[in-house]
mmCIF file of C-alpha atoms in Angstrom:
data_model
loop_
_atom_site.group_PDB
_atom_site.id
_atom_site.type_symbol
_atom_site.label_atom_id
_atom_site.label_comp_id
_atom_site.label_asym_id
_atom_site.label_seq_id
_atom_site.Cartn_x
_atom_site.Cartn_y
_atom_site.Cartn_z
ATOM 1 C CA UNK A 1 87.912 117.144 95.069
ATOM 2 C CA UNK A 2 88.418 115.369 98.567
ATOM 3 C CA UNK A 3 91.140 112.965 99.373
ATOM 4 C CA UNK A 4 88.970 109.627 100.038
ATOM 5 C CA UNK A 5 89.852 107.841 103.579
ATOM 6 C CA UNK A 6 88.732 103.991 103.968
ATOM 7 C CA UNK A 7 88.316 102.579 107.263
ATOM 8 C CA UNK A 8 86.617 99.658 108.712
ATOM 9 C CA UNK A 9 83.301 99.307 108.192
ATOM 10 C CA UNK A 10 82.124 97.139 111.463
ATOM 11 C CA UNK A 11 83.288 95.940 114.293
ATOM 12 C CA UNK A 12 85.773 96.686 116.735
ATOM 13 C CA UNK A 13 88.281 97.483 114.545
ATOM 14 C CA UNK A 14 85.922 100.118 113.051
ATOM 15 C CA UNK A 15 85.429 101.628 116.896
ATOM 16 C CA UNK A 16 88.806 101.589 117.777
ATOM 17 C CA UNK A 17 89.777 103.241 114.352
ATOM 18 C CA UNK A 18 87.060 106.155 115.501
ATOM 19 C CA UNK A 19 88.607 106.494 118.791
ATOM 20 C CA UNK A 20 92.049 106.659 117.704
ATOM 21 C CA UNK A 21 91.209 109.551 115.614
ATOM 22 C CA UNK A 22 89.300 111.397 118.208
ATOM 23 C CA UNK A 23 92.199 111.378 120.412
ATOM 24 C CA UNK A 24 93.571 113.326 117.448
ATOM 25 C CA UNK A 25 91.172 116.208 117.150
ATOM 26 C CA UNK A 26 89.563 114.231 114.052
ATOM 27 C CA UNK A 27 86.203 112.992 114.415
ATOM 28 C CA UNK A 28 84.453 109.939 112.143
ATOM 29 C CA UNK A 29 81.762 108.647 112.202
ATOM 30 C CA UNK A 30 79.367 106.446 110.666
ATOM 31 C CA UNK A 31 75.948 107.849 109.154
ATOM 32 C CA UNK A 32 72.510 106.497 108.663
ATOM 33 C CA UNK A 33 71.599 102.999 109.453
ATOM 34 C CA UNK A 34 73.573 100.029 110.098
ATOM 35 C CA UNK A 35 72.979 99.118 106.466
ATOM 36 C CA UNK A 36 74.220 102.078 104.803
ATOM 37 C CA UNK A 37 77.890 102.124 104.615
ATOM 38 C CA UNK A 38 77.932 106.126 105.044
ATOM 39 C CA UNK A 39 80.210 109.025 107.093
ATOM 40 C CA UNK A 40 81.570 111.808 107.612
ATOM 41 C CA UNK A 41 85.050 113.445 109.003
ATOM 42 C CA UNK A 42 85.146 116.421 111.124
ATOM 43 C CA UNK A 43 88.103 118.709 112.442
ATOM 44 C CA UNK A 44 89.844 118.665 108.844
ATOM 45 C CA UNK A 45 88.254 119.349 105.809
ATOM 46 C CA UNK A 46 88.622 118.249 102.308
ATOM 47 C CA UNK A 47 88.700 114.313 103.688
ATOM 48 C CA UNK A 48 85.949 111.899 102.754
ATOM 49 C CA UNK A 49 85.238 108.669 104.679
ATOM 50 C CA UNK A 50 84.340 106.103 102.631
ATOM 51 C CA UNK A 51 83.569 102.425 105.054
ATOM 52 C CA UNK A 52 84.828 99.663 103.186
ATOM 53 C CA UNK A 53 85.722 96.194 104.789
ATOM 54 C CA UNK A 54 89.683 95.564 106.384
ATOM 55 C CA UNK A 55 90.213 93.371 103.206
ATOM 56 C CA UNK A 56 88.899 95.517 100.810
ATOM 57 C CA UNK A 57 90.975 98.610 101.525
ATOM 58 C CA UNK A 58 94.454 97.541 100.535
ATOM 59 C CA UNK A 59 93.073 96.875 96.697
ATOM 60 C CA UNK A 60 91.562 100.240 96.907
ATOM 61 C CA UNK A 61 94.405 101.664 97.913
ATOM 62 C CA UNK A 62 96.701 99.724 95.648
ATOM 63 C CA UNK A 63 94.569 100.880 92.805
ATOM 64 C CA UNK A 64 94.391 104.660 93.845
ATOM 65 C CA UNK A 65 90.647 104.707 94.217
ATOM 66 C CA UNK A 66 91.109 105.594 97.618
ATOM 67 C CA UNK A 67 94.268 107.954 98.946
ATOM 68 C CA UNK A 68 94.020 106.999 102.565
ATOM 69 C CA UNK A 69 93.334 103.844 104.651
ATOM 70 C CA UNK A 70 93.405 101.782 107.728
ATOM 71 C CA UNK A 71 93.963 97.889 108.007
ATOM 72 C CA UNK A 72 96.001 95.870 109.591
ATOM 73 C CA UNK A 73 99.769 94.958 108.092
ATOM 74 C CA UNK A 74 99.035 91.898 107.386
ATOM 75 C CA UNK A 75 96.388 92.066 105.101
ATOM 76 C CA UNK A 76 98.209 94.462 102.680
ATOM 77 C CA UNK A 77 101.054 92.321 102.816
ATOM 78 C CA UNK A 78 98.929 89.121 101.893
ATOM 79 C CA UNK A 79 96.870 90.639 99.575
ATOM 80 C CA UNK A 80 98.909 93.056 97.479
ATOM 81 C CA UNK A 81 101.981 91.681 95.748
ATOM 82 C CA UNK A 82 104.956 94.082 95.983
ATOM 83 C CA UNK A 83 102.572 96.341 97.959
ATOM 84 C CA UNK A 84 105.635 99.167 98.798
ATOM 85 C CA UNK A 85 105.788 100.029 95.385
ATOM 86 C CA UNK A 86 101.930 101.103 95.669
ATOM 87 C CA UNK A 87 101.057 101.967 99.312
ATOM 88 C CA UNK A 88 103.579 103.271 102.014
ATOM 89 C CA UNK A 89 102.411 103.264 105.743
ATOM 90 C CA UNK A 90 101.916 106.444 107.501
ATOM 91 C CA UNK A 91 101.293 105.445 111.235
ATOM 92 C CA UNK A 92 101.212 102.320 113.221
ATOM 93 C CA UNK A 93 97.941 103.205 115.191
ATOM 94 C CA UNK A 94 98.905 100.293 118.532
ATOM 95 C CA UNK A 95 95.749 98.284 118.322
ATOM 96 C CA UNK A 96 94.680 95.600 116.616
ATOM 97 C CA UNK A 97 97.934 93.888 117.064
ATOM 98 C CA UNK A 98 98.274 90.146 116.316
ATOM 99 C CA UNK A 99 101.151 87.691 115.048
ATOM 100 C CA UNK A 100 100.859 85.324 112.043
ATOM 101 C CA UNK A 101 102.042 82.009 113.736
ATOM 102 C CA UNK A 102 102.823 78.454 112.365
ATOM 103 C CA UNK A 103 101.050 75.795 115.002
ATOM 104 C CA UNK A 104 101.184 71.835 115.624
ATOM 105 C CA UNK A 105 99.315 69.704 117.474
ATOM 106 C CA UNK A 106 100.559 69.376 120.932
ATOM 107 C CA UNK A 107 100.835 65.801 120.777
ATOM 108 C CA UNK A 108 103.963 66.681 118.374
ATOM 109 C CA UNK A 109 106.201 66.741 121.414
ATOM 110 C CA UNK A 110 109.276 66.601 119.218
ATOM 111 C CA UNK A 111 108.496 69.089 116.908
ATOM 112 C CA UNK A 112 109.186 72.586 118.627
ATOM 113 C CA UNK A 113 111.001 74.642 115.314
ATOM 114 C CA UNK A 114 110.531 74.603 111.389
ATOM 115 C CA UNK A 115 113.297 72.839 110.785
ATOM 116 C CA UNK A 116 111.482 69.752 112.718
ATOM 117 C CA UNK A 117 108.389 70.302 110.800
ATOM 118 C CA UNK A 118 110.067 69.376 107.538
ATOM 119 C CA UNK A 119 111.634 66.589 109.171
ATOM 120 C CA UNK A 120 107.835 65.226 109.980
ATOM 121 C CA UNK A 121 106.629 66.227 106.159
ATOM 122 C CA UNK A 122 108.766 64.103 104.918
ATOM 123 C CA UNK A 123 107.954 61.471 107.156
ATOM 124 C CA UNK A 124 104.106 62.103 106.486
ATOM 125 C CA UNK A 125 104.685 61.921 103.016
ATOM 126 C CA UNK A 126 106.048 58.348 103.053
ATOM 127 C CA UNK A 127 103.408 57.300 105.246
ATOM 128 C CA UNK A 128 100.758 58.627 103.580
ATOM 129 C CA UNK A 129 101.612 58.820 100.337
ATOM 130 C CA UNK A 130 100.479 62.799 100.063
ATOM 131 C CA UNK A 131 101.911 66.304 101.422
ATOM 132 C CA UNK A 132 101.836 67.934 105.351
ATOM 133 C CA UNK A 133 98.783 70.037 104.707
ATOM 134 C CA UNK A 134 98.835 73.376 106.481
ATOM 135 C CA UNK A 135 95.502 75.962 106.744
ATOM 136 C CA UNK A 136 95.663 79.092 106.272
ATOM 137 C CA UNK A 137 94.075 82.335 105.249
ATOM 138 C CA UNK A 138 97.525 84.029 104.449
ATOM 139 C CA UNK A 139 99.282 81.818 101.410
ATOM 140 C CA UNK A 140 101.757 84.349 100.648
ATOM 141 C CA UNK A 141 103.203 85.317 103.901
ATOM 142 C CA UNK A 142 102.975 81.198 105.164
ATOM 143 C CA UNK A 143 104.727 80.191 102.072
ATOM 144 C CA UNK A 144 106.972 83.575 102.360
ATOM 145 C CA UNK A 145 108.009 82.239 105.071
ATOM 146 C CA UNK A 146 108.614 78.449 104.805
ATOM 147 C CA UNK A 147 110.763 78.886 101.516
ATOM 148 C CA UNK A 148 113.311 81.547 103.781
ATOM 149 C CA UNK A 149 113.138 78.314 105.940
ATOM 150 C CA UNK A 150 113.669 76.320 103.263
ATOM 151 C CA UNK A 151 110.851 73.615 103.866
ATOM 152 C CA UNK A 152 109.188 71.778 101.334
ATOM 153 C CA UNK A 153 107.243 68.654 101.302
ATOM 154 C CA UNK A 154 103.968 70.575 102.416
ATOM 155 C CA UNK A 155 100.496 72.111 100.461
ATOM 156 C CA UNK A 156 98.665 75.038 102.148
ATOM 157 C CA UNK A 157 95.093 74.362 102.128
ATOM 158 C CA UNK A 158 92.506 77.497 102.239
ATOM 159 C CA UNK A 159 90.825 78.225 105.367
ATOM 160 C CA UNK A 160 87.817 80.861 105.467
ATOM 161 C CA UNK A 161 86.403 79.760 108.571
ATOM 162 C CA UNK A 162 87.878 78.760 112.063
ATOM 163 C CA UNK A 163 91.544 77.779 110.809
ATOM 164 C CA UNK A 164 92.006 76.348 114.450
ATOM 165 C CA UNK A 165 89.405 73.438 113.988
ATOM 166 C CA UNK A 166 90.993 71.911 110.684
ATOM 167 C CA UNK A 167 93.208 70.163 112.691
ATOM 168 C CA UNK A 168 90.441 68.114 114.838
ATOM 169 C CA UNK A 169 88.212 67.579 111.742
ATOM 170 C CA UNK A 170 91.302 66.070 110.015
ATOM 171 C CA UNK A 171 91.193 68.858 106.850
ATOM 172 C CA UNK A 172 94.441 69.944 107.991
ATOM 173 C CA UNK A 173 97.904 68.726 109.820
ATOM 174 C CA UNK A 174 99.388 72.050 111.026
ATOM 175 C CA UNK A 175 98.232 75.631 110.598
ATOM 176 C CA UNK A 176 98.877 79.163 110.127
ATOM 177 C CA UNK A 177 96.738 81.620 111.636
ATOM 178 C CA UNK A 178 96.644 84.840 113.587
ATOM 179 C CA UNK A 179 96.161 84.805 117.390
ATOM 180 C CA UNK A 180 96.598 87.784 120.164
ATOM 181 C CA UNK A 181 96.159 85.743 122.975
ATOM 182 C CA UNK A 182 96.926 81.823 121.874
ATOM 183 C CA UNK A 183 93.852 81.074 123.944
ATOM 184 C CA UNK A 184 91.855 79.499 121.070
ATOM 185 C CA UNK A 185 94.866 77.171 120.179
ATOM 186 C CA UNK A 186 95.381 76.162 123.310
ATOM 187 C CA UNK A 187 91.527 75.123 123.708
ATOM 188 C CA UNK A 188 91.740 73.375 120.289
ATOM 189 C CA UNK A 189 95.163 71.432 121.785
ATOM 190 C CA UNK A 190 98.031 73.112 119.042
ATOM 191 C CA UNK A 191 101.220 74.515 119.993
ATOM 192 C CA UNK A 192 103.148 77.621 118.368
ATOM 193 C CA UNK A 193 106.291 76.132 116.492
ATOM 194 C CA UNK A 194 109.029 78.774 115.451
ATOM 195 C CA UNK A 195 109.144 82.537 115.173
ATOM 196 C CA UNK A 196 106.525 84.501 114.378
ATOM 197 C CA UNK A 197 105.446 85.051 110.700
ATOM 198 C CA UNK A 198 104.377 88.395 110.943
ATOM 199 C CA UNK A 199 103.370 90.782 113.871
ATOM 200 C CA UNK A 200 100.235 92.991 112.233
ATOM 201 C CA UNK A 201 98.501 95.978 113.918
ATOM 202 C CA UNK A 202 96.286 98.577 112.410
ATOM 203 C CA UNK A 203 97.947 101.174 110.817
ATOM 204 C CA UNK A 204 97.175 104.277 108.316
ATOM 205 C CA UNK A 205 98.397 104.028 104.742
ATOM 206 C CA UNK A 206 98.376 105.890 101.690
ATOM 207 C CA UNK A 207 98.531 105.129 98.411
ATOM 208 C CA UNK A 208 101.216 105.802 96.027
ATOM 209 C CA UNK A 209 98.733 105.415 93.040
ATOM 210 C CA UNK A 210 96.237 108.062 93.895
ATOM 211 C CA UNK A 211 96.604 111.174 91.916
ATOM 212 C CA UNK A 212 96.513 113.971 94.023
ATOM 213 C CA UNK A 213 95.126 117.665 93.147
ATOM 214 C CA UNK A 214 96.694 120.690 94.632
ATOM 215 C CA UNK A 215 94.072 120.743 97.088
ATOM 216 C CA UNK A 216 94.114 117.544 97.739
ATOM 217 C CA UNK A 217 98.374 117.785 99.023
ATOM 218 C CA UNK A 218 96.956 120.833 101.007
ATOM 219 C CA UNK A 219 93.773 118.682 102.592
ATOM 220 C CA UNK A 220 96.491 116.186 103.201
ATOM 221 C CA UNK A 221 99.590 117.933 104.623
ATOM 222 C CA UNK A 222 96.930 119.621 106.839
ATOM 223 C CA UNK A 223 95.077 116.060 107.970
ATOM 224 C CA UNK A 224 98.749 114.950 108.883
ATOM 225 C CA UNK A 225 99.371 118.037 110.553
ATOM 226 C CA UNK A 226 96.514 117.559 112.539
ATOM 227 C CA UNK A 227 97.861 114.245 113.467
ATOM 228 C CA UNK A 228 101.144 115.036 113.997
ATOM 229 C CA UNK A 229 102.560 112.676 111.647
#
């Protein structure tokens, strides 16, 4: 048996996930072609890399079909309901990081918390006769967050493309996205209203579901070991 580690399978989160563990005496990396999704881990045996993409991992760890994974916070917490009874977070790996924010248009110059966004759902409503739509990606941490706020009066529409364009091609009012920099709502004219939903960064999880040989707690006591976790 070998414990099975997912990590990204492209992009810079994928290189930055390989660097991280090279600092750490543990080499991955990715085999083949660009089209074969295959790897290998050196400096620790009994650990199998398995590429996968960042949304993909926290079902596969949720389900046990992987033991190990990296992804970013927020996706686990969007995607797996009750996720700390399945998956508990070994490291925070300090890249990646990004904040799940609530933005308006900047022409709302009155409307600088979440308390004043209800105020204007409720005034949108009996204008227009339907709900504040808000895009988003992440329903369950936006609306999470809104009912701790208490606000009502709104309907998150799905976003799978560029969340920060609803706005100007009228699909959406106000929405919830992540951003590192604010640089692409500022060029698409929206403002950050209120605290932050949720500050992600990469980190390594396991999963609470896996069932683990004898060899396998050995191949993993020494893999943290070898990261001094």
């Amino acid at each position: 048996m070998t414990l099975k580690l997912g990590v990204p399978s492209k992009g810079r989160l994928m290189q930055e996930t390989f660097d991280w563990f090279a600092d750490r005496g543990v080499r991955i990396e990715r085999t083949g072609t660009n089209r074969e999704y295959a790897g290998r881990v050196d400096g620790v045996d009994g650990i199998e890399l398995v590429l996968l993409s960042a949304g993909e991992i926290p079902r596969e760890l949720a389900s046990g079909r992987i033991a190990l994974g990296v992804t970013g916070t927020d996706v686990v917490e969007e995607k797996i309901a009750g996720w700390e009874d399945r998956i508990s977070p070994l490291i925070s790996m300090g890249f990646g990081k990004a904040d799940l924010i609530l933005a308006v248009p900047k022409t709302w110059t009155d409307v600088r918390d979440v308390a004043d966004l209800d105020a204007v759902a409720q005034a949108f409503w009996q204008v227009h006769g339907m709900r504040l739509r808000i895009a988003t990606k992440y329903h369950r941490l936006v609306r999470a967050h809104l009912r701790r706020a208490e606000i009502a009066g709104y309907q998150l529409v799905d976003s799978q493309g560029a969340t920060e364009g609803t706005v100007a091609n009228g699909t959406a009012e106000a929405i919830a996205d992540i951003t590192s920099t604010g640089a692409t709502l500022d060029a698409n004219h929206l403002k950050i209203i209120g605290d932050v939903i949720h500050s992600s960064q990469a980190t390594l999880f396991q999963s609470k579901m896996a069932t683990l040989t004898d060899a396998d707690q050995a191949a993993l006591a020494a893999f943290c070991k070898k990261l001094k976790i």
